[in-house]
Tab-separated table of C-alpha atoms and ligand atoms in Angstrom:
chain	number	residue	atom	x	y	z
O	141	MET	CA	-11.559	144.492	138.519
O	142	LYS	CA	-7.590	144.696	138.880
O	143	THR	CA	-7.130	141.720	141.344
O	144	ASP	CA	-3.885	141.632	143.074
O	145	VAL	CA	-3.675	138.053	143.362
O	146	SER	CA	-0.179	137.731	145.056
O	147	LYS	CA	-2.190	139.450	148.011
O	148	ASN	CA	-4.872	136.664	147.988
O	149	SER	CA	-3.873	133.812	150.155
O	150	ALA	CA	-6.831	131.305	149.820
O	151	ASN	CA	-6.182	130.003	146.171
O	152	ASN	CA	-6.099	133.415	144.425
O	153	ARG	CA	-9.622	133.803	145.667
O	154	ILE	CA	-10.822	137.072	146.468
O	155	GLY	CA	-11.375	138.386	149.938
O	156	ILE	CA	-14.703	139.431	151.421
O	157	GLY	CA	-15.159	141.460	154.347
O	158	LEU	CA	-18.599	140.805	155.505
O	159	LEU	CA	-20.365	143.485	157.937
O	160	GLY	CA	-23.029	141.854	159.989
O	161	TYR	CA	-24.022	138.045	160.490
O	162	GLY	CA	-27.806	137.980	160.529
O	163	THR	CA	-29.910	135.910	157.759
O	164	VAL	CA	-28.545	137.522	154.643
O	165	GLY	CA	-24.896	137.527	155.892
O	166	LYS	CA	-25.023	133.894	157.170
O	167	GLY	CA	-26.744	133.179	153.597
O	168	LEU	CA	-23.852	134.471	151.582
O	169	GLU	CA	-21.581	132.522	153.778
O	170	SER	CA	-23.393	129.319	153.136
O	171	LEU	CA	-23.484	130.099	149.402
O	172	LEU	CA	-19.951	130.574	149.277
O	173	THR	CA	-19.258	127.656	151.421
O	174	ASP	CA	-21.833	125.335	149.670
O	175	LYS	CA	-20.740	126.164	146.349
O	176	ALA	CA	-17.042	125.938	147.460
O	177	SER	CA	-16.412	129.228	145.335
O	178	ASP	CA	-13.545	129.369	143.203
O	179	ALA	CA	-13.901	133.024	142.842
O	180	PHE	CA	-14.516	134.648	146.483
O	181	PHE	CA	-14.205	133.529	149.995
O	182	ILE	CA	-15.358	135.611	153.592
O	183	ALA	CA	-11.927	136.535	154.928
O	184	LYS	CA	-13.311	138.506	158.177
O	185	ILE	CA	-16.874	138.862	159.829
O	186	LEU	CA	-17.808	142.194	161.584
O	187	ARG	CA	-20.098	141.268	164.570
O	188	ARG	CA	-21.366	142.924	167.817
O	189	ILE	CA	-18.773	142.713	170.438
O	190	SER	CA	-20.356	140.052	172.628
O	191	LYS	CA	-21.306	137.845	169.429
O	192	ALA	CA	-17.771	137.655	167.756
O	193	ASN	CA	-17.032	134.175	168.699
O	194	ARG	CA	-15.077	132.706	166.041
O	195	SER	CA	-11.341	133.205	164.977
O	196	ASP	CA	-12.573	135.188	161.629
O	197	MET	CA	-14.905	137.330	163.404
O	198	VAL	CA	-13.678	141.054	164.514
O	199	GLU	CA	-15.093	143.486	166.484
O	200	SER	CA	-14.077	146.721	164.942
O	201	ILE	CA	-14.239	147.994	161.210
O	202	GLU	CA	-10.773	148.942	161.476
O	203	ASP	CA	-9.686	145.384	162.106
O	204	LEU	CA	-11.738	144.298	158.962
O	205	LEU	CA	-10.705	146.870	156.808
O	206	SER	CA	-6.628	146.676	157.488
O	207	ASP	CA	-6.932	142.729	156.166
O	208	PRO	CA	-4.981	143.118	152.913
O	209	LYS	CA	-6.883	139.876	151.652
O	210	ILE	CA	-9.997	141.823	151.885
O	211	GLU	CA	-10.909	143.593	148.370
O	212	ILE	CA	-14.705	143.732	148.661
O	213	VAL	CA	-16.969	144.832	151.542
O	214	VAL	CA	-20.379	143.344	151.813
O	215	GLU	CA	-22.677	145.268	154.188
O	216	CYS	CA	-25.665	143.391	155.810
O	217	LEU	CA	-26.180	145.358	158.769
O	218	GLY	CA	-29.318	147.208	157.849
O	219	GLY	CA	-30.457	150.573	159.153
O	220	ILE	CA	-28.596	153.959	158.203
O	221	GLU	CA	-26.114	154.208	160.974
O	222	PRO	CA	-23.476	152.684	161.686
O	223	ALA	CA	-23.544	151.295	157.965
O	224	ARG	CA	-23.317	154.588	156.351
O	225	THR	CA	-20.162	155.224	158.105
O	226	TYR	CA	-18.617	151.834	157.684
O	227	ILE	CA	-19.383	152.026	153.626
O	228	ILE	CA	-17.858	155.456	153.530
O	229	GLU	CA	-14.759	153.980	155.481
O	230	ALA	CA	-14.442	151.021	153.106
O	231	LEU	CA	-14.743	152.865	149.817
O	232	LYS	CA	-11.795	155.269	151.154
O	233	ALA	CA	-10.157	152.107	152.010
O	234	LYS	CA	-10.337	151.634	148.104
O	235	LYS	CA	-12.380	148.460	148.788
O	236	SER	CA	-15.595	147.849	146.604
O	237	VAL	CA	-18.975	147.578	148.453
O	238	VAL	CA	-21.973	145.633	147.996
O	239	THR	CA	-25.040	146.262	150.022
O	240	ALA	CA	-28.834	145.105	150.028
O	241	ASN	CA	-29.666	148.399	152.238
O	242	LYS	CA	-32.420	150.244	150.266
O	243	ALA	CA	-33.152	152.434	152.931
O	244	LEU	CA	-29.590	153.667	153.045
O	245	ILE	CA	-29.032	153.908	149.065
O	246	ASN	CA	-32.386	156.015	148.946
O	247	ARG	CA	-31.065	158.516	151.652
O	248	PHE	CA	-27.158	158.170	150.964
O	249	GLY	CA	-26.955	156.876	147.333
O	250	ASP	CA	-25.487	160.055	145.686
O	251	GLU	CA	-23.213	160.499	148.306
O	252	LEU	CA	-21.849	157.005	148.469
O	253	ASP	CA	-21.557	156.483	144.640
O	254	THR	CA	-19.519	159.794	144.495
O	255	CYS	CA	-17.297	158.597	147.408
O	256	ALA	CA	-16.742	155.061	145.383
O	257	LYS	CA	-16.002	157.218	142.218
O	258	GLU	CA	-13.523	159.211	144.052
O	259	ASN	CA	-11.684	156.245	145.420
O	260	GLY	CA	-11.394	154.346	142.031
O	261	VAL	CA	-13.916	151.413	143.073
O	262	VAL	CA	-17.624	150.372	143.041
O	263	LEU	CA	-20.627	150.367	144.880
O	264	ARG	CA	-23.453	147.921	143.889
O	265	PHE	CA	-26.939	147.029	145.438
O	266	SER	CA	-28.601	144.569	142.989
O	267	ALA	CA	-30.291	142.699	146.265
O	268	ALA	CA	-31.699	145.939	147.563
O	269	VAL	CA	-34.863	145.244	145.296
O	270	GLY	CA	-36.639	142.257	144.530
O	271	GLY	CA	-34.275	139.833	146.846
O	272	GLY	CA	-32.868	137.296	144.685
O	273	ILE	CA	-34.573	138.615	141.380
O	274	PRO	CA	-31.927	140.484	138.989
O	275	TYR	CA	-34.636	143.492	138.569
O	276	LEU	CA	-32.368	146.352	138.900
O	277	SER	CA	-29.334	144.952	136.613
O	278	THR	CA	-32.164	143.905	134.152
O	279	LEU	CA	-33.406	147.338	133.951
O	280	ILE	CA	-29.858	148.654	133.542
O	281	GLU	CA	-29.407	146.142	130.547
O	282	VAL	CA	-33.219	147.075	129.042
O	283	LYS	CA	-32.321	150.625	129.164
O	284	LYS	CA	-29.417	150.286	126.862
O	285	HIS	CA	-31.650	149.713	123.902
O	286	THR	CA	-34.978	150.939	124.953
O	287	GLN	CA	-36.663	153.288	126.894
O	288	ILE	CA	-38.954	152.383	129.879
O	289	SER	CA	-42.336	154.038	130.564
O	290	ALA	CA	-43.223	152.030	133.871
O	291	ILE	CA	-42.246	149.823	136.255
O	292	GLY	CA	-43.849	148.198	139.094
O	293	GLY	CA	-45.046	144.840	140.919
O	294	ILE	CA	-45.174	143.251	144.396
O	295	LEU	CA	-41.573	144.195	146.041
O	296	ASN	CA	-42.096	143.283	149.528
O	297	GLY	CA	-41.967	139.493	150.540
O	298	THR	CA	-43.008	139.912	153.901
O	299	SER	CA	-46.441	141.348	153.318
O	300	ASN	CA	-46.950	139.222	150.350
O	301	PHE	CA	-46.408	136.191	152.681
O	302	ILE	CA	-48.791	137.710	155.205
O	303	LEU	CA	-51.550	138.484	152.479
O	304	ASP	CA	-51.119	134.941	151.007
O	305	LYS	CA	-51.024	133.069	154.149
O	306	MET	CA	-54.368	135.146	155.312
O	307	GLU	CA	-55.819	133.978	152.274
O	308	ARG	CA	-55.258	130.516	152.143
O	309	GLU	CA	-55.200	129.749	156.002
O	310	SER	CA	-57.625	132.051	156.881
O	311	CYS	CA	-55.183	133.075	159.925
O	312	THR	CA	-54.776	136.189	161.514
O	313	PHE	CA	-52.395	139.225	160.548
O	314	GLU	CA	-50.307	138.810	163.557
O	315	GLU	CA	-49.925	134.985	163.236
O	316	ALA	CA	-48.659	135.360	159.697
O	317	LEU	CA	-46.190	138.269	160.347
O	318	SER	CA	-44.652	136.164	163.260
O	319	GLU	CA	-44.169	133.248	160.730
O	320	ALA	CA	-42.673	136.033	158.161
O	321	GLN	CA	-40.166	137.105	161.065
O	322	THR	CA	-39.417	133.442	162.066
O	323	LEU	CA	-38.351	132.771	158.412
O	324	GLY	CA	-36.198	135.714	158.159
O	325	TYR	CA	-38.390	137.733	155.522
O	326	ALA	CA	-39.197	140.753	157.633
O	327	GLU	CA	-36.933	143.841	158.285
O	328	LYS	CA	-35.289	144.352	161.785
O	329	ASP	CA	-38.412	146.363	162.486
O	330	PRO	CA	-41.061	145.008	160.446
O	331	SER	CA	-42.978	148.302	160.536
O	332	ALA	CA	-41.336	149.318	157.232
O	333	ASP	CA	-42.794	145.884	155.702
O	334	ILE	CA	-46.155	146.212	156.704
O	335	LEU	CA	-46.323	150.093	156.234
O	336	GLY	CA	-45.302	150.085	152.526
O	337	TRP	CA	-42.098	152.024	153.478
O	338	ASP	CA	-39.750	149.101	152.293
O	339	SER	CA	-41.787	148.743	148.750
O	340	LEU	CA	-41.520	152.668	148.698
O	341	ASN	CA	-37.717	152.622	149.162
O	342	LYS	CA	-37.622	149.998	146.502
O	343	ILE	CA	-39.898	151.508	143.852
O	344	ARG	CA	-38.130	154.722	144.221
O	345	LEU	CA	-34.620	153.237	143.780
O	346	SER	CA	-36.107	151.189	140.790
O	347	GLY	CA	-37.298	154.623	139.614
O	348	VAL	CA	-33.830	156.073	139.874
O	349	ILE	CA	-32.228	153.295	137.736
O	350	ALA	CA	-35.273	153.410	135.391
O	351	PHE	CA	-35.800	156.864	134.527
O	352	ASN	CA	-32.530	158.860	135.975
O	353	THR	CA	-34.817	160.371	138.643
O	354	TRP	CA	-34.953	160.306	142.209
O	355	ILE	CA	-38.647	161.268	143.360
O	356	ASN	CA	-38.921	163.123	146.411
O	357	ILE	CA	-39.797	160.245	148.646
O	358	ASP	CA	-42.184	162.695	150.747
O	359	SER	CA	-44.262	163.202	147.609
O	360	ILE	CA	-45.053	159.439	147.100
O	361	PRO	CA	-48.629	158.287	148.375
O	362	CYS	CA	-47.883	155.187	150.341
O	363	THR	CA	-50.081	153.129	152.600
O	364	GLY	CA	-49.572	149.351	153.684
O	365	ILE	CA	-51.431	146.534	155.010
O	366	ASP	CA	-51.186	146.933	158.697
O	367	SER	CA	-55.033	147.542	159.451
O	368	ILE	CA	-56.054	144.460	157.373
O	369	GLN	CA	-58.052	141.930	159.404
O	370	THR	CA	-59.117	138.229	158.497
O	371	LYS	CA	-62.365	139.489	157.830
O	372	ASP	CA	-61.572	141.832	155.255
O	373	VAL	CA	-59.497	139.007	153.383
O	374	GLU	CA	-62.744	136.937	153.520
O	375	PHE	CA	-64.792	139.774	152.065
O	376	ILE	CA	-62.296	140.571	149.107
O	377	GLN	CA	-62.260	136.814	148.185
O	378	SER	CA	-65.899	136.581	148.377
O	379	LEU	CA	-65.601	139.471	145.692
O	380	GLY	CA	-63.573	137.074	143.593
O	381	TYR	CA	-60.248	139.130	144.251
O	382	HIS	CA	-56.819	138.397	145.516
O	383	ILE	CA	-55.115	141.328	147.731
O	384	ARG	CA	-51.468	142.093	147.026
O	385	LEU	CA	-49.067	145.138	148.137
O	386	PHE	CA	-48.512	147.151	144.994
O	387	ALA	CA	-46.049	149.657	144.084
O	388	THR	CA	-45.618	151.278	140.632
O	389	MET	CA	-43.811	154.344	139.103
O	390	ILE	CA	-45.047	155.377	135.573
O	391	LYS	CA	-43.647	158.217	133.230
O	392	THR	CA	-45.942	160.777	132.652
O	393	ASN	CA	-46.384	163.597	130.214
O	394	LEU	CA	-45.139	166.128	132.842
O	395	GLY	CA	-42.960	163.730	135.133
O	396	HIS	CA	-43.469	160.737	136.819
O	397	SER	CA	-46.362	159.402	138.795
O	398	ALA	CA	-45.769	156.920	141.463
O	399	TYR	CA	-47.564	155.145	144.648
O	400	VAL	CA	-47.541	152.577	147.100
O	401	GLU	CA	-51.033	150.709	148.020
O	402	PRO	CA	-52.673	147.421	148.640
O	403	GLN	CA	-54.380	146.314	145.513
O	404	LEU	CA	-57.132	144.020	144.633
O	405	PHE	CA	-56.371	141.883	141.405
O	406	ASN	CA	-58.643	139.221	140.099
O	407	SER	CA	-57.352	136.052	138.511
O	408	ASP	CA	-56.509	137.559	135.137
O	409	ASN	CA	-53.548	139.320	136.495
O	410	ALA	CA	-50.013	137.885	137.341
O	411	GLU	CA	-50.230	139.540	140.870
O	412	ALA	CA	-52.587	137.108	141.816
O	413	THR	CA	-50.572	134.359	141.267
O	414	ILE	CA	-47.502	135.544	143.416
O	415	LEU	CA	-47.594	133.540	146.482
O	416	SER	CA	-45.626	133.097	149.657
O	417	ASN	CA	-42.538	135.435	150.003
O	418	HIS	CA	-42.290	135.904	146.179
O	419	ASN	CA	-42.252	139.163	144.454
O	420	ILE	CA	-43.062	140.251	140.784
O	421	ALA	CA	-41.021	142.969	139.194
O	422	TRP	CA	-42.133	144.169	135.763
O	423	PHE	CA	-41.185	146.886	133.392
O	424	THR	CA	-43.026	148.218	130.628
O	425	ASP	CA	-41.051	150.177	127.267
O	426	MET	CA	-42.167	152.570	124.976
O	427	SER	CA	-43.966	150.376	122.520
O	428	GLY	CA	-45.880	148.959	125.281
O	429	LYS	CA	-44.431	145.461	125.736
O	430	HIS	CA	-44.601	144.515	129.246
O	431	GLN	CA	-42.368	141.883	130.783
O	432	ALA	CA	-41.992	140.702	134.163
O	433	LEU	CA	-39.431	138.728	136.783
O	434	ILE	CA	-40.812	136.405	139.290
O	435	GLY	CA	-38.784	134.728	142.227
O	436	GLN	CA	-38.253	134.710	145.879
O	437	GLY	CA	-38.406	138.618	147.118
O	438	ALA	CA	-37.131	137.809	150.929
O	439	GLY	CA	-34.966	135.887	152.890
O	440	GLY	CA	-31.197	134.926	153.520
O	441	LEU	CA	-30.378	132.771	150.538
O	442	PRO	CA	-31.990	134.581	147.786
O	443	THR	CA	-30.796	137.841	148.632
O	444	ALA	CA	-27.385	136.434	149.023
O	445	GLY	CA	-27.920	135.128	145.562
O	446	ASN	CA	-28.270	138.785	144.107
O	447	ILE	CA	-25.275	139.939	146.372
O	448	LEU	CA	-23.037	137.372	144.650
O	449	ARG	CA	-24.138	138.317	141.364
O	450	ASP	CA	-22.872	141.826	142.271
O	451	LEU	CA	-19.776	140.095	143.623
O	452	TYR	CA	-19.073	138.458	140.032
O	453	GLN	CA	-20.097	141.769	138.406
O	454	ILE	CA	-17.276	143.588	140.333
O	455	LYS	CA	-14.625	140.844	139.465
O	456	GLU	CA	-15.490	141.441	136.038
O	457	ASP	CA	-14.969	145.067	136.052
O	458	ALA	CA	-18.818	146.240	135.926
O	459	LYS	CA	-19.247	149.905	136.995
O	460	GLY	CA	-21.622	151.016	139.822
O	461	MET	CA	-25.110	150.970	139.333
O	462	LEU	CA	-26.632	154.526	139.812
O	463	PRO	CA	-26.900	156.405	136.321
O	464	GLU	CA	-24.545	159.434	135.816
O	465	GLU	CA	-27.387	161.857	135.260
O	466	ARG	CA	-29.671	162.112	137.817
O	467	SER	CA	-32.671	164.728	138.507
O	468	LEU	CA	-34.560	164.922	141.727
O	469	LYS	CA	-38.145	165.681	141.331
O	470	ASN	CA	-41.757	165.998	142.674
O	471	ILE	CA	-44.296	163.403	141.508
O	472	ASP	CA	-46.809	164.393	139.341
O	473	ASN	CA	-50.168	162.051	139.973
O	474	ASN	CA	-52.537	163.801	137.867
O	475	GLU	CA	-53.097	161.221	135.418
O	476	LEU	CA	-53.669	158.485	137.953
O	477	SER	CA	-57.122	157.499	139.064
O	478	HIS	CA	-59.024	154.560	140.091
O	479	ALA	CA	-61.570	152.940	142.398
O	480	TYR	CA	-61.080	151.790	145.821
O	481	LEU	CA	-62.385	149.364	148.797
O	482	VAL	CA	-62.750	150.942	151.746
O	483	ARG	CA	-63.718	149.248	155.153
O	484	THR	CA	-64.877	151.520	158.020
O	485	SER	CA	-66.831	150.921	161.316
O	486	LYS	CA	-70.548	151.676	161.007
O	487	SER	CA	-69.889	154.746	163.297
O	488	LEU	CA	-67.455	156.475	160.976
O	489	LYS	CA	-69.174	159.228	159.362
O	490	SER	CA	-67.904	160.686	156.105
O	491	GLY	CA	-69.842	162.606	153.797
O	492	PHE	CA	-66.688	162.616	151.034
O	493	LEU	CA	-66.780	158.560	151.367
O	494	GLU	CA	-70.659	158.677	151.188
O	495	ALA	CA	-70.553	161.070	148.032
O	496	ILE	CA	-68.192	158.709	145.977
O	497	THR	CA	-69.215	155.371	146.931
O	498	VAL	CA	-70.932	153.184	144.154
O	499	PHE	CA	-71.712	150.308	146.128
O	500	LYS	CA	-71.963	149.444	149.758
O	501	TRP	CA	-72.545	146.405	151.823
O	502	ILE	CA	-73.061	146.383	155.688
O	503	GLN	CA	-71.492	143.456	157.997
O	504	GLY	CA	-72.289	143.832	161.286
O	505	ASN	CA	-70.241	146.792	162.463
O	506	ARG	CA	-68.147	147.189	159.371
O	507	ILE	CA	-69.229	148.872	156.159
O	508	TYR	CA	-67.532	147.961	152.911
O	509	ARG	CA	-67.647	150.430	149.981
O	510	ILE	CA	-66.625	150.603	146.242
O	511	THR	CA	-65.730	154.058	145.149
O	512	LYS	CA	-65.838	155.547	141.703
O	513	ASN	CA	-62.501	156.254	140.157
O	514	ILE	CA	-60.486	159.056	142.155
O	515	GLN	CA	-57.441	160.368	141.757
O	516	VAL	CA	-54.858	158.321	143.753
O	517	SER	CA	-52.883	161.360	145.628
O	518	ARG	CA	-56.096	163.012	146.507
O	519	PHE	CA	-57.654	159.834	148.069
O	520	HIS	CA	-54.356	158.780	150.106
O	521	ASN	CA	-54.678	162.121	151.660
O	522	LEU	CA	-58.188	162.043	152.519
O	523	MET	CA	-57.843	158.476	153.662
O	524	HIS	CA	-54.867	159.395	155.877
O	525	GLN	CA	-56.880	162.037	157.620
O	526	LEU	CA	-59.618	159.231	158.279
O	527	LYS	CA	-57.111	156.780	159.527
O	528	GLN	CA	-56.683	159.418	162.528
O	529	LEU	CA	-60.044	158.462	163.197
O	530	GLU	CA	-60.338	154.808	163.209
O	531	PRO	CA	-58.105	151.970	161.698
O	532	ILE	CA	-59.755	151.983	158.207
O	533	PHE	CA	-58.441	149.867	155.604
O	534	TYR	CA	-58.332	150.372	151.870
O	535	ALA	CA	-57.029	149.149	148.542
O	536	GLY	CA	-56.912	150.059	145.058
O	537	ILE	CA	-58.720	148.082	142.393
O	538	LYS	CA	-56.614	147.270	139.712
O	539	LYS	CA	-58.039	148.127	136.207
O	540	LYS	CA	-55.319	148.206	133.371
O	541	GLU	CA	-51.730	146.715	133.541
O	542	ASN	CA	-49.596	149.414	134.361
O	543	GLN	CA	-51.656	151.494	136.774
V	630	HSE	N1	-38.092	142.617	154.187
V	630	HSE	C1	-37.843	142.476	153.109
V	630	HSE	C2	-39.013	141.973	152.244
V	630	HSE	C3	-36.468	141.969	152.410
V	630	HSE	O1	-39.650	141.311	152.884
V	630	HSE	O2	-39.060	142.007	151.071
V	630	HSE	C4	-35.887	141.824	151.271
V	630	HSE	O3	-36.139	143.222	150.768
């Protein structure tokens, strides 16, 4: 980055314009303050009108972008608008941009990356996946010397916090979600966390980095943990399993397969050991070598840590993160199948479920079933239909490391 030090007041440090002052924005401020950063300082913060109560806080994007001390804009607003418009304005004003906004990069990453290139600046989003884990930057490094064959893991800190807390404390789903919100792990609208959409955005974004391929998001089977109940967790524990929300994308002979769903892991699997708001994000290379990164996947300080990493990358002249060549494809899930655990009420009649059941337990008004292996996309489609009738719960049963 060509830093014009003459325009930076505070000891030649690079001025940051911060958009939003929520959990992550405050996390970045405290990282820069606590570490008394000799490289960056927050010059201005854009806040909502009624909340701009400090002399460094402004209420309009124009006031922030017109500050000549600001060379990099950090977007911590979340959501699509006004984040997208503000980022475009920042890029056109020749400011590089760092964001953790996975939903935005998923929908508008191509447009924003092009805009950055046209204006000779960069767009980085390391914190969009894995909270504080340097997953995307690791995938970029790994790809330089080997091909990646599969990626995946536990990519949502909120749902992991909920499932772990339900397991260890036998609390209700609602109690665990409320605590995750208080701790600043959940999205503004926690539906994205508990319905699997946040994991979906993260695996798809990781996929474009690992495989140069955007998978059509509507073609990826995705189910979350919204219908899980304390009794389900107890039953799963009685079978010797832990439950985690899992996401994966795998290179196949014809394209790429991917899905997001709760899965059961026995204690031989690393996923079973991931507690609290932590994530595990792994990749497998063509030789079958499997490597994983583990760390806090949500929260203000961890996420700000990855943002800070991007700031240093920009200072050191790093490029943007999206690969130059990118294609858009539909999913190819033909090769993927495994067994499922399904909980329904006794009154739900399904000939299909009955036909694929291998084991069945009746507990009061509930029926738990383990199915034979079934193709993932097909199973999700059928369960989606049954979910219209009642809030059934289902989870994949993990067999192999990369499925
Ligand atoms: N809500 C997200 C999570 C934040 O819980 O993982 C980090 O992306």
